[in-house]
Tab-separated table of C-alpha atoms and ligand atoms in Angstrom:
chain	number	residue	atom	x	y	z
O	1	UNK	CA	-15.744	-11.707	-22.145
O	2	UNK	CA	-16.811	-9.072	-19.547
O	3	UNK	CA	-15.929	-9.525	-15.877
O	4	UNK	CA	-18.153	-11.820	-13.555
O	5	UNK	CA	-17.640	-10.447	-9.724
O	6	UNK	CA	-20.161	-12.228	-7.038
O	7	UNK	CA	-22.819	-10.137	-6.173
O	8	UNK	CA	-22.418	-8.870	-2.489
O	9	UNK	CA	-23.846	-5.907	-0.861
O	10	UNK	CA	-21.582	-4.052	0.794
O	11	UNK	CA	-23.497	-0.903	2.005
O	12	UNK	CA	-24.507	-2.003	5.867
O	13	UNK	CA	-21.073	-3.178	6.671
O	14	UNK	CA	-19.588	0.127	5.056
O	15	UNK	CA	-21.981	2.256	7.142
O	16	UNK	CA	-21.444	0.586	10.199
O	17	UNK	CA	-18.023	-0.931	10.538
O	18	UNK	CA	-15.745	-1.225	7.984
O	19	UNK	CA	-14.839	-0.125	4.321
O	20	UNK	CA	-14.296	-3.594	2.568
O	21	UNK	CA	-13.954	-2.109	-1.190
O	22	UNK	CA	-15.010	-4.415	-3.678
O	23	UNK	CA	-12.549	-7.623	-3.959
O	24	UNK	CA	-11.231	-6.541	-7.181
O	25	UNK	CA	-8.638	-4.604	-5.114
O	26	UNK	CA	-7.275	-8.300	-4.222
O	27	UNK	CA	-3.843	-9.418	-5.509
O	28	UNK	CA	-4.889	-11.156	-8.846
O	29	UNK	CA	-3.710	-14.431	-8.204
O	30	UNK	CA	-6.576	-14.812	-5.475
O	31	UNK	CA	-9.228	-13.614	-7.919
O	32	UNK	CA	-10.670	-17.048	-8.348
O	33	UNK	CA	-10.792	-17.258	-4.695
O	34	UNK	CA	-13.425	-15.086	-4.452
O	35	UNK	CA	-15.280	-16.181	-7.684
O	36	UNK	CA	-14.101	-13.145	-9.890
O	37	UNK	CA	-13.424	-13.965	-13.032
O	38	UNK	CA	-13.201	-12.479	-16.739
O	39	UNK	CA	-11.376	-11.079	-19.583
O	40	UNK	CA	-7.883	-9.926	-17.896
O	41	UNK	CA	-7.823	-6.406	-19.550
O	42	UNK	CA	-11.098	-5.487	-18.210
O	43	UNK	CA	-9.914	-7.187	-15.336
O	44	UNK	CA	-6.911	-4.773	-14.396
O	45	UNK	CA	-9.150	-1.767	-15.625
O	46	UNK	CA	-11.219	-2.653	-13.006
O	47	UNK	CA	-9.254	-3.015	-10.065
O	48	UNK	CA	-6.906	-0.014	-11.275
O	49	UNK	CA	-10.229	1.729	-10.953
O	50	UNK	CA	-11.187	0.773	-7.328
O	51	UNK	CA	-7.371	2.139	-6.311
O	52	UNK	CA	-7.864	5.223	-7.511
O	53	UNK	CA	-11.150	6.336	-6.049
O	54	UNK	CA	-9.724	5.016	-2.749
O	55	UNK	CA	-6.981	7.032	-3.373
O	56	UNK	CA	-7.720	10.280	-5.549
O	57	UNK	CA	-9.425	11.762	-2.459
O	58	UNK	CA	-7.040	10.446	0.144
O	59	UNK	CA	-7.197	13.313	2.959
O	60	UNK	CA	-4.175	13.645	4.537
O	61	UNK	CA	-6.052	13.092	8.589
O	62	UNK	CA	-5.989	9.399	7.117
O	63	UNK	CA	-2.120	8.597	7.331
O	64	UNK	CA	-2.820	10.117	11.050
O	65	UNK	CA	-5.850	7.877	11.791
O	66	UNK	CA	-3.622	5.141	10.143
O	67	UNK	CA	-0.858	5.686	12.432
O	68	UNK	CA	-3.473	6.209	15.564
O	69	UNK	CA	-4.842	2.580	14.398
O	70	UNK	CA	-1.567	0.727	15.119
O	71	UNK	CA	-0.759	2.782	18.317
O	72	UNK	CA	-4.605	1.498	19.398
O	73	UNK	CA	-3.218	-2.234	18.635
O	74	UNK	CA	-0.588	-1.541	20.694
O	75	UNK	CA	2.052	-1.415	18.166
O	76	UNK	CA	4.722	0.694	17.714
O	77	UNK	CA	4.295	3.630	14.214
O	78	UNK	CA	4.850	0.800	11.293
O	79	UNK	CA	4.099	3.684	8.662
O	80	UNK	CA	7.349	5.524	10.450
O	81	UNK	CA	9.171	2.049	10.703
O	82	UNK	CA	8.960	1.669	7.027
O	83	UNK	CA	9.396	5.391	5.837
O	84	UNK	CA	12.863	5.309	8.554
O	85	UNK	CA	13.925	2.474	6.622
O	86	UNK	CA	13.532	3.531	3.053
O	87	UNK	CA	15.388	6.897	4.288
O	88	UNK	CA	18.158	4.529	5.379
O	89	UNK	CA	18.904	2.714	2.492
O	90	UNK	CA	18.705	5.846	0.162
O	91	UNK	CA	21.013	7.251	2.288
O	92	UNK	CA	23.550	4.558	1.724
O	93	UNK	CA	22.803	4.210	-1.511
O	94	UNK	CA	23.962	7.548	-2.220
O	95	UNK	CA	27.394	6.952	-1.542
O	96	UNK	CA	27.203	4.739	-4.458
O	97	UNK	CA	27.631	8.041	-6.603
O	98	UNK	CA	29.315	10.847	-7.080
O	99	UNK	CA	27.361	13.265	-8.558
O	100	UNK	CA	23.299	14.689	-8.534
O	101	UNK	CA	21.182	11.247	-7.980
O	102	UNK	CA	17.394	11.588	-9.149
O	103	UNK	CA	15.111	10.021	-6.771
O	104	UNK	CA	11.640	9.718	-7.562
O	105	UNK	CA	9.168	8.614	-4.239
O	106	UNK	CA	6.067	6.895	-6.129
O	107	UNK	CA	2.688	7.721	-3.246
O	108	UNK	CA	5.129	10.317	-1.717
O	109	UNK	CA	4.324	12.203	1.519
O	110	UNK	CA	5.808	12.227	4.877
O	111	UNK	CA	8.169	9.450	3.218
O	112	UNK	CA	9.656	12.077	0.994
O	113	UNK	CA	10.479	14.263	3.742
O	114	UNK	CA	11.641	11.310	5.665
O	115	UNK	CA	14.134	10.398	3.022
O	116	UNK	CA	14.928	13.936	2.368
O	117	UNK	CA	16.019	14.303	5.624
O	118	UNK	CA	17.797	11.273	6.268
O	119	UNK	CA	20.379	12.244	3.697
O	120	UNK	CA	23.687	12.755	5.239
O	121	UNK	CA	24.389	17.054	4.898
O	122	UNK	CA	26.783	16.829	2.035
O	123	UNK	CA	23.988	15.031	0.111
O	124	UNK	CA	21.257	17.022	1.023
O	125	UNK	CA	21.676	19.331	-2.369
O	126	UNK	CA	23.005	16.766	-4.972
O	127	UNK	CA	19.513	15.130	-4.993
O	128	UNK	CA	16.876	15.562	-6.910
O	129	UNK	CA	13.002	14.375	-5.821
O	130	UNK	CA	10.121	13.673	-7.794
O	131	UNK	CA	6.861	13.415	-5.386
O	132	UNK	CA	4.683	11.138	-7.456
O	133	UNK	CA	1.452	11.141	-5.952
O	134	UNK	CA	-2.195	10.857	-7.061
O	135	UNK	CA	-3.752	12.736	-4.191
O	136	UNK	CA	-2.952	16.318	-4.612
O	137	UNK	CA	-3.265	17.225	-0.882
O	138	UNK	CA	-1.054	15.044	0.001
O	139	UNK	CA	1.709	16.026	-2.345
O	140	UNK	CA	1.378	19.628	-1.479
O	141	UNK	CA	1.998	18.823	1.818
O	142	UNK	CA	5.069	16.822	1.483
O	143	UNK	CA	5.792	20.059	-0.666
O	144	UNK	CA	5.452	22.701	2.383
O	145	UNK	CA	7.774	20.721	4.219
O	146	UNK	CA	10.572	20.529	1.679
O	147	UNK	CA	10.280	24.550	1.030
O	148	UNK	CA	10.439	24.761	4.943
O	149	UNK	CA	13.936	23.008	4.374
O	150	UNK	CA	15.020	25.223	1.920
O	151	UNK	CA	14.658	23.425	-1.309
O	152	UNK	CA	12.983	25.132	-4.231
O	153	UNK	CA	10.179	23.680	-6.018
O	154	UNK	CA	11.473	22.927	-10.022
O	155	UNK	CA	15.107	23.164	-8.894
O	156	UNK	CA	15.355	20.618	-6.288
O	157	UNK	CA	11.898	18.704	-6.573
O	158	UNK	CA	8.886	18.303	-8.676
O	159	UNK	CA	5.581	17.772	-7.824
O	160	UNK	CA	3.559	14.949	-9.938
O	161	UNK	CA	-0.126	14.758	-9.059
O	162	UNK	CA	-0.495	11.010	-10.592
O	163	UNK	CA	-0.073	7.204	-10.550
O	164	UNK	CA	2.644	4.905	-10.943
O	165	UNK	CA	1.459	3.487	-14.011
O	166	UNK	CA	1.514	7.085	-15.537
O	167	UNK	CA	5.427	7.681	-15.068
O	168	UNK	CA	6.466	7.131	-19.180
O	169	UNK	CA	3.857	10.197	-19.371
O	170	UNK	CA	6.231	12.588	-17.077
O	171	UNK	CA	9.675	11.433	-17.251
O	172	UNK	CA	12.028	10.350	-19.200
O	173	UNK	CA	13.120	6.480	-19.601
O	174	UNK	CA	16.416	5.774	-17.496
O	175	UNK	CA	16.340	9.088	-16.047
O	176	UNK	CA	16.171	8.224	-12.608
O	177	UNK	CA	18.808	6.651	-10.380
O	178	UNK	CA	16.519	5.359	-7.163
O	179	UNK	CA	12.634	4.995	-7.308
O	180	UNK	CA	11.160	4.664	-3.802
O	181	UNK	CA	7.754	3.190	-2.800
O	182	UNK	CA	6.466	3.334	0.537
O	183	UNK	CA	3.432	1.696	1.718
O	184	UNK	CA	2.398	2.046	-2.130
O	185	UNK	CA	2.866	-1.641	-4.263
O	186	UNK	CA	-0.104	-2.650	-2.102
O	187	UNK	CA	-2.533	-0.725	-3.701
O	188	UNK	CA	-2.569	-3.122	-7.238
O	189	UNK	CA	-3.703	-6.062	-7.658
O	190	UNK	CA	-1.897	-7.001	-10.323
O	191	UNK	CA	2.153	-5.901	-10.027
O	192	UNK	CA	3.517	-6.623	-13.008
O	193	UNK	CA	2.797	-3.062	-14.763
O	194	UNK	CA	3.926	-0.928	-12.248
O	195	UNK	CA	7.196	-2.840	-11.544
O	196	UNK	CA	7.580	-2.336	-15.352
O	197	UNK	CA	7.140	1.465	-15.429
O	198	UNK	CA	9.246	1.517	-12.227
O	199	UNK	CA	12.138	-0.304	-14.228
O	200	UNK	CA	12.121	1.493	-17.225
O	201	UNK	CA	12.391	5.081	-15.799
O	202	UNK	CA	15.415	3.663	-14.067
O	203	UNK	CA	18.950	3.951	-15.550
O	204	UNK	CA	21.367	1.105	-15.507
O	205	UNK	CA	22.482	0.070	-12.242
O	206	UNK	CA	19.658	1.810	-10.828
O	207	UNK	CA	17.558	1.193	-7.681
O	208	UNK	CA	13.727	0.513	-6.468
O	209	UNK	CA	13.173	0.458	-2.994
O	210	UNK	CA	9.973	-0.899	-1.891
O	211	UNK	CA	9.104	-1.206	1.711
O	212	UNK	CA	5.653	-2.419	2.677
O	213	UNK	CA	2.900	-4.562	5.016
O	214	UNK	CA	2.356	-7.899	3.753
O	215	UNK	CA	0.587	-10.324	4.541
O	216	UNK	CA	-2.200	-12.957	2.914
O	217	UNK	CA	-5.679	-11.917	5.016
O	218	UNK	CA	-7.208	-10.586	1.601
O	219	UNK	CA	-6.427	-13.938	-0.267
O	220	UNK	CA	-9.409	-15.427	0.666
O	221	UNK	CA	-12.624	-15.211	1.421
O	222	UNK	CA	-12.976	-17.389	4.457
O	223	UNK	CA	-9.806	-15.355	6.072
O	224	UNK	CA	-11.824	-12.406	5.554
O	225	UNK	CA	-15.269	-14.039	6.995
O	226	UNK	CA	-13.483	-15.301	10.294
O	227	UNK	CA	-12.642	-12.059	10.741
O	228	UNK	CA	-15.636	-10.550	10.094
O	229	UNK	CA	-17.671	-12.591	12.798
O	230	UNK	CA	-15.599	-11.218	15.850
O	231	UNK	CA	-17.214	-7.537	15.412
O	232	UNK	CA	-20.661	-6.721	15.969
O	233	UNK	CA	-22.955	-4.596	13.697
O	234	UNK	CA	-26.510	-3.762	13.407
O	235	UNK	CA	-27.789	-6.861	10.541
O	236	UNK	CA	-24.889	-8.661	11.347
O	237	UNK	CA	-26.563	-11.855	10.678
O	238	UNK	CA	-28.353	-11.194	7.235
O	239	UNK	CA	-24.921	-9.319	6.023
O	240	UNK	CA	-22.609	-12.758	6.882
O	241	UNK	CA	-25.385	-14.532	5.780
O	242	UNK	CA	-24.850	-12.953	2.778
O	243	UNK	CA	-21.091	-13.617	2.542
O	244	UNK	CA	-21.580	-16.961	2.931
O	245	UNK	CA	-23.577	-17.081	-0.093
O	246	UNK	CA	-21.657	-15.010	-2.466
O	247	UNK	CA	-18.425	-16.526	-1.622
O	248	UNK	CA	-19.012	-20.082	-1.186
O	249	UNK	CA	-17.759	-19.980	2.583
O	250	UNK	CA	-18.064	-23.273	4.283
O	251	UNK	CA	-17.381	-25.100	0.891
O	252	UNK	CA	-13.499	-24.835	0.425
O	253	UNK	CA	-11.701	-23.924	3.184
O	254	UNK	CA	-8.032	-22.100	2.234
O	255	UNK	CA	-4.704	-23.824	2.561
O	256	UNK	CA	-3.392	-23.681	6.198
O	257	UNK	CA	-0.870	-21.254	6.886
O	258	UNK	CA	2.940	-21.930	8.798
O	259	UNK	CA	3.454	-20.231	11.839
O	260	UNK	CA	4.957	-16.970	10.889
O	261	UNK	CA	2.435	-16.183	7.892
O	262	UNK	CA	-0.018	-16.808	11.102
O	263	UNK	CA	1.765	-14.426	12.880
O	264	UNK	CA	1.238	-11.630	9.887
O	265	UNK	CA	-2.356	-12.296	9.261
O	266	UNK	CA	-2.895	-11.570	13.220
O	267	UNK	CA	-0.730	-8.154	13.928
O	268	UNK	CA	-2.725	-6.875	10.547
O	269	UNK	CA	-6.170	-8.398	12.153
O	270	UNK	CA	-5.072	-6.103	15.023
O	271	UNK	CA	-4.570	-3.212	13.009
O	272	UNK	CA	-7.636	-3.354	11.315
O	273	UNK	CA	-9.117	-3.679	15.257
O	274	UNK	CA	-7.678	-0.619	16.074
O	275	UNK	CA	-8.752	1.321	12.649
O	276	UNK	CA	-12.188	-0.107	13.504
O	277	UNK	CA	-11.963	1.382	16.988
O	278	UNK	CA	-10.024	4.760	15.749
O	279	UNK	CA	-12.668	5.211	12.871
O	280	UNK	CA	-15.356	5.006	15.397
O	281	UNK	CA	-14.390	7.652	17.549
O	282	UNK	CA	-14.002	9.987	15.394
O	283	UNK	CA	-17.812	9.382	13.908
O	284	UNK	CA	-18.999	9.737	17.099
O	285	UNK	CA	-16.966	12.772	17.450
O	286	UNK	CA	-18.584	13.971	14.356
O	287	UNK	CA	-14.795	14.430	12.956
O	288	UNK	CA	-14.344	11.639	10.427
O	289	UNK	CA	-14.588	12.542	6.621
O	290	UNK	CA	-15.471	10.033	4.075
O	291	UNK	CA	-12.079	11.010	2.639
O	292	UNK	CA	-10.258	9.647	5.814
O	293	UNK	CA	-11.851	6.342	5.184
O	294	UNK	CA	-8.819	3.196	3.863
O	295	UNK	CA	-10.390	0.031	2.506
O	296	UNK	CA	-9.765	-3.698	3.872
O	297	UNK	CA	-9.314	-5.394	0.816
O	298	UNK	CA	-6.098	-4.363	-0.668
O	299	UNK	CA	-3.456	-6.185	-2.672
O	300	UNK	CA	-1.344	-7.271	0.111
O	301	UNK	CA	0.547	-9.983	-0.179
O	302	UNK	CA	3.761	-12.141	1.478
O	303	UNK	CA	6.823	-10.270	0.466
O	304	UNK	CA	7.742	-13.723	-1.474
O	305	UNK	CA	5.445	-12.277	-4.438
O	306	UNK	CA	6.937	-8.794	-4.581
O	307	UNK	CA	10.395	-10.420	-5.017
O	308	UNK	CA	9.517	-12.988	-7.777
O	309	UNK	CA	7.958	-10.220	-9.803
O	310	UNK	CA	11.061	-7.812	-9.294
O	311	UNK	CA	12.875	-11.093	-11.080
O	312	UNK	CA	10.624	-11.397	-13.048
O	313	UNK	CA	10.950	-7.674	-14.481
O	314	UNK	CA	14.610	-7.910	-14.637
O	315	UNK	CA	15.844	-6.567	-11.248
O	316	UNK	CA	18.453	-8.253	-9.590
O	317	UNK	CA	17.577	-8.698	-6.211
O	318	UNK	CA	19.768	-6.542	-3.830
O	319	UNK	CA	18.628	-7.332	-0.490
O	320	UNK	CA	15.967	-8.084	1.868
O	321	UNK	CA	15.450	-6.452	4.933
O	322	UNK	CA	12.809	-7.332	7.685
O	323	UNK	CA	12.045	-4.471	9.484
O	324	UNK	CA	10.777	-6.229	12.621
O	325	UNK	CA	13.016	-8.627	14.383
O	326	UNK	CA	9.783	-10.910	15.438
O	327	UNK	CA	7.614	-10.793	12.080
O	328	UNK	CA	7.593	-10.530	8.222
O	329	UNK	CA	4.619	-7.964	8.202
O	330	UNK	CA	7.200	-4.885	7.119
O	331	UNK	CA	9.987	-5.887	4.659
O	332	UNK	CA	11.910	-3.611	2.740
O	333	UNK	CA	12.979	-4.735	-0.553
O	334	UNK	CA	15.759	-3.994	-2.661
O	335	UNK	CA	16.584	-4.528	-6.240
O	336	UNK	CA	18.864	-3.316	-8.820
O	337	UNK	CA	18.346	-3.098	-12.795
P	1	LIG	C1	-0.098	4.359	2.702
P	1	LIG	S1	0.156	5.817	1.804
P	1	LIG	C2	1.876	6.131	2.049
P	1	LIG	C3	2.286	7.528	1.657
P	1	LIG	C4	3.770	7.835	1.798
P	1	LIG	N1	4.581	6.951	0.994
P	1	LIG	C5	4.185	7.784	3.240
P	1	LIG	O1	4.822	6.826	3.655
P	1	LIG	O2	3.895	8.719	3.957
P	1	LIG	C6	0.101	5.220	0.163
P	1	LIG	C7	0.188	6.296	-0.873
P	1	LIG	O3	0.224	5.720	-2.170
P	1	LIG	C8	-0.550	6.534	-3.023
P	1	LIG	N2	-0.952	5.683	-4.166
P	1	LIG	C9	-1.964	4.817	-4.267
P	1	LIG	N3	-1.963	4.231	-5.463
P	1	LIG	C10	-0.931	4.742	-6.146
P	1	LIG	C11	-0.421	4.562	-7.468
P	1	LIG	N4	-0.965	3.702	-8.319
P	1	LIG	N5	0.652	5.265	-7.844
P	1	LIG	C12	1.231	6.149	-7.000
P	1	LIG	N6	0.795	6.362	-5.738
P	1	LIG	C13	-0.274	5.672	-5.325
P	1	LIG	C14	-1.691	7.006	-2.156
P	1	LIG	O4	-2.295	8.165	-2.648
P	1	LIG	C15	-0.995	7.226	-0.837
P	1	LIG	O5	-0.519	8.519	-0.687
């Protein structure tokens, strides 16, 4: 069987407010949410697919306009919040051992650097760092900064211009002692593959770190629809109309969430506020690049799911850390093989 996807058009919102990306970028489980569905294989090809034209030509101005987004909400930097507390745990984990540790960041960048430099002194040259990373750019830039620090490329780090799902290609099985991912598990819609990879290239007693947004806005259609309606766009109308049709909104309205998944879906509604507002300016400015552009539906989901597929894969869960004392948006997850 092939894959059956609602037919929506897209285009006017793209052009005037908002990448969506095609739902196939959704976490799986919330497929039949949104009417997709079809032979799994071609399923995963599919939304592996959407992730990597997203990401291939990810410029680096977009972790800026990213970070500009949630200062616009009125946040504080969550991309630094999470990349400070990745650095913090490898840091401690590194007193677990005696010797050189091989960390590997999987969608490396300033997070690299960030964990690089969180190392206590003594550490800083018994590690060594793989920058796994499918945009180019961005690795070479994470690069520049770790030769500013003195650390030479093929000695001390490696540069991998590739996906997760790629790492039995490049390394060796058990050969690393911590994997990192930071703001990067998001970006599948199905996670049982890349927890896999992650697992296996890990030796025994081994660690993955992942520390990301979650939250269940892309779940469902109607979540997505509310949202929609507060912004105004040239065709507004027709384009909801549209919606409507293609994803049955108004006929099955998603389960109601508790007060702190609530909480989630609205500080990543104001993100996505502030990237509309960001994004914007910069057109108007005549500054923004296709390349700088992120898409809206994305395989977020409550940290609940990242943890039951880490068991699921074997890990042992080693702890779970909410980054935010007010709100399970940025968790940091730990587990051990
Ligand atoms: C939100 S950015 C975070 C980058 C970096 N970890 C940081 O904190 O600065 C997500 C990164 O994941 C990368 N990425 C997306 N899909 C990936 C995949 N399947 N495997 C590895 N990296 C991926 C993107 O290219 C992007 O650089």
């Amino acid at each position: 069987m092939g894959v059956y996807i609602p037919k929506f058009d897209r285009s006017n919102i793209e052009k005037h407010l908002i990448m969506l990306g095609s739902p196939i970028g959704v976490p799986s489980y919330a497929f039949s949410n949104w009417g997709i569905i079809g032979d799994e294989l071609n399923l995963r090809a599919m939304s592996e697919q959407r992730y990597e034209s997203e990401w291939k030509a990810g410029s680096p101005r977009q972790m800026q306009y990213v970070s500009d987004a949630i200062k616009e909400a009125g946040y504080t930097d969550f991309p630094d919040m999470i990349r400070n507390a990745t650095a913090k745990k490898v840091s401690e984990l590194m007193q677990n051992y005696i010797s050189r540790v091989n960390i590997i960041d999987v969608g490396a960048g300033l997070s690299t650097v960030k964990i690089f430099d969180g190392l206590k002194e003594n550490d800083k040259d018994r590690v060594h760092l793989t920058l796994l990373e499918p945009s180019q750019e961005r690795g070479e830039n994470a690069a520049k900064e770790l030769d500013k620090r003195g650390l030479k490329r093929d000695k001390n780090y490696r540069v991998i211009v590739g996906k997760d799902l790629e790492i039995p290609g490049y390394l060796e099985p058990e050969s690393q002692n911590i994997v990192t991912a930071v703001a990067t598990i998001h970006h599948h819609a199905y996670l049982d593959m890349p927890f896999r990879v992650i697992y296996d290239v890990l030796g025994k007693g081994g660690y993955f770190i992942t520390a990301d947004w979650h939250n269940s806005m892309w779940e469902s259609p109607h979540r997505v629809y509310d949202f929609l309606k507060e912004f105004d766009w040239p065709g507004k109308e027709k384009d909801l109309k549209n919606f409507e049709k293609a994803y049955l909104i108004g006929k099955e309205k998603p389960p109601l969430l508790n007060d702190a998944e609530e909480k989630t879906n609205e500080m990543i509604r104001a993100f996505w506020r502030g990237w509309i507002k960001v994004r914007k300016r910069a057109k108007e400015k005549g500054e923004f690049d296709p390349r700088d552009d992120i898409w809206l539906l994305e395989g977020h989901r409550p940290h609940e799911r990242y943890i039951d597929e880490m068991i699921r894969t074997g890990f042992r869960l080693d702890g779970v850390y909410q980054i935010m004392d007010d709100s399970k948006l940025l968790m940091r997850l730990t587990g051990k093989k």
